Coordinates of C-alpha atoms in Angstrom, one line a residue:
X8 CA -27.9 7.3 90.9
X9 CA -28.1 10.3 92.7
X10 CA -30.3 13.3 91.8
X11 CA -27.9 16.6 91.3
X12 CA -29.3 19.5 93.6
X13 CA -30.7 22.4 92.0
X14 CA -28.5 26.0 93.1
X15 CA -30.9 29.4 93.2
X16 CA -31.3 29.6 89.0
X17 CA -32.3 26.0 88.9
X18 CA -29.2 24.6 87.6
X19 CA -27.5 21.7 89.0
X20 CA -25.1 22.3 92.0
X21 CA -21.3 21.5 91.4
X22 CA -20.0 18.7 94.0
X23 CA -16.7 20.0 93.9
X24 CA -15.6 24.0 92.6
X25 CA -12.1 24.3 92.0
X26 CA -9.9 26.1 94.7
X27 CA -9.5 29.2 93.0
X28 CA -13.4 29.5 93.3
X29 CA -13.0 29.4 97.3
X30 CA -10.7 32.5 97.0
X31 CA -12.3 36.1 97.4
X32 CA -13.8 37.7 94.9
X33 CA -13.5 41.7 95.3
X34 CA -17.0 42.0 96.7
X35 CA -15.2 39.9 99.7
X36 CA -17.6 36.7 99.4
X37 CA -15.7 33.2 97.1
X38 CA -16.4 33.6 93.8
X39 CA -18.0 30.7 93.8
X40 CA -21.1 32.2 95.7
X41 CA -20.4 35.6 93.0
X42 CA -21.0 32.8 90.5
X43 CA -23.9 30.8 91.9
X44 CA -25.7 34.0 91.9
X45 CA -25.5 34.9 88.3
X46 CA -26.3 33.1 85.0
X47 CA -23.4 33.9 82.3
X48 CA -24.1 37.2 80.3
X49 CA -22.8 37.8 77.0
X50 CA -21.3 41.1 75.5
X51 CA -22.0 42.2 72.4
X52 CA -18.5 41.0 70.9
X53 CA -19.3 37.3 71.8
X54 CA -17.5 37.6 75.8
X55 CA -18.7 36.2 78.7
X56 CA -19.0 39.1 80.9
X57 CA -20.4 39.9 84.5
X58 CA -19.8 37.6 87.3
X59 CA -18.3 34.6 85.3
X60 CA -16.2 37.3 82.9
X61 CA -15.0 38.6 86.1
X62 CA -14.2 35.5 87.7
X63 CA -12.5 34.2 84.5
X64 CA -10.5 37.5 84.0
X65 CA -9.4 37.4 87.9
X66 CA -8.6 33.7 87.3
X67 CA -6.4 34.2 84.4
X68 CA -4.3 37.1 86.2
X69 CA -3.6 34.6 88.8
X70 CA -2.2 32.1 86.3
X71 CA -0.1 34.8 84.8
X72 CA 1.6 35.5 88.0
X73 CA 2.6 32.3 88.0
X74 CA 2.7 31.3 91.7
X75 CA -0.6 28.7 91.6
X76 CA 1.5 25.8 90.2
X77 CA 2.8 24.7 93.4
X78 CA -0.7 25.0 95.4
X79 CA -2.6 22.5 96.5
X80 CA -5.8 22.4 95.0
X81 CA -4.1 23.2 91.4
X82 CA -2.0 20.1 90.5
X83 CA -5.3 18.8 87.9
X84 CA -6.4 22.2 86.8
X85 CA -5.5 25.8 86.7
X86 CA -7.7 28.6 87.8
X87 CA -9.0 29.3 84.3
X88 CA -9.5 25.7 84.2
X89 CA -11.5 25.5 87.2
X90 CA -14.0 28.2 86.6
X91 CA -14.8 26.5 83.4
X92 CA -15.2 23.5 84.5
X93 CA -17.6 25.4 87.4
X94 CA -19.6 26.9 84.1
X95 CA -20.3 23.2 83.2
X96 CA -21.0 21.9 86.6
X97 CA -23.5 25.0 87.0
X98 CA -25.4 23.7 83.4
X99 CA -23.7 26.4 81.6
X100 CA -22.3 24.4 79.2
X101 CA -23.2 26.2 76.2
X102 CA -21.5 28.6 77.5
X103 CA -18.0 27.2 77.0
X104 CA -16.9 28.3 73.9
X105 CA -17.8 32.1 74.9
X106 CA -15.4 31.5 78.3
X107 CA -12.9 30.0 75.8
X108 CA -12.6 33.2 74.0
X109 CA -12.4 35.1 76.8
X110 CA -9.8 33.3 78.0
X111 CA -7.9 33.3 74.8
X112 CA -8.5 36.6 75.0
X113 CA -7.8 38.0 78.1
X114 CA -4.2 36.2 77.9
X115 CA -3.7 38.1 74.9
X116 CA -4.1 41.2 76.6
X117 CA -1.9 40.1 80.1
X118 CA 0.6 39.2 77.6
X119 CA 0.3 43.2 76.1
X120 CA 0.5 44.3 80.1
X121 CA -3.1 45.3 79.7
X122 CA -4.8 44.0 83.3
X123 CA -8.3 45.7 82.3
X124 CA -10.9 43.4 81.7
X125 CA -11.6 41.8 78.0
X126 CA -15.6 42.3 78.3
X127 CA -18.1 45.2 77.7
X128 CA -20.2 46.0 80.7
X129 CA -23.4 44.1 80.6
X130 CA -24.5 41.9 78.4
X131 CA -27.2 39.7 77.9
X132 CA -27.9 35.9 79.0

């Protein structure tokens, strides 16, 4: 068996992120460097928020516009999908119910035509 390498916080390097963690984040770097810098923070209301709620939010407005189906790099997962599978790669796993929420969550709101994010600023880990 191989040993998993360690990322900057000590957790266990994914092998493989997801495609929609190669795209751009807004600071202009892949979110999956935004997320390797960052442990998940939680909001007082039980969302994940920084980075990761970021990522997921900008993940789940891609899915809504629909296009990602016929990508390559989607046909297993979508890019909600993806960034929480990432979480669990990372060794965020106890995390996953929070980025659950927020997904069901931030759907919700798409689905009212509200595009802000779900989370409160901040949060703790």
């Amino acid at each position: 068996l191989e040993e998993a390498a360690l990322g900057p916080l000590g957790r266990p390097v994914a092998t493989m992120p997801g495609a929609f963690l190669q795209t751009a984040a807004p600071q202009g770097v892949a979110w999956e460097q935004v997320c390797r810098s960052a442990a998940p923070t939680v909001d007082p209301s039980g969302l994940v928020s920084g980075p990761w709620g970021e990522c997921l939010h900008w993940a789940a407005v891609f899915e809504q516009a629909g296009t990602w189906t016929q990508m390559p790099g989607y046909s297993d997962n979508g890019p909600v999908g993806q960034v929480i599978d990432f979480a669990g790669e990372c060794g965020y796993g106890s995390y996953m119910q929070a980025l659950e929420r927020n997904e069901q969550a931030t759907k919700a709101a798409l689905a009212r035509g509200d595009q802000r994010p779900v989370f409160q600023a901040g949060g703790v880990p």
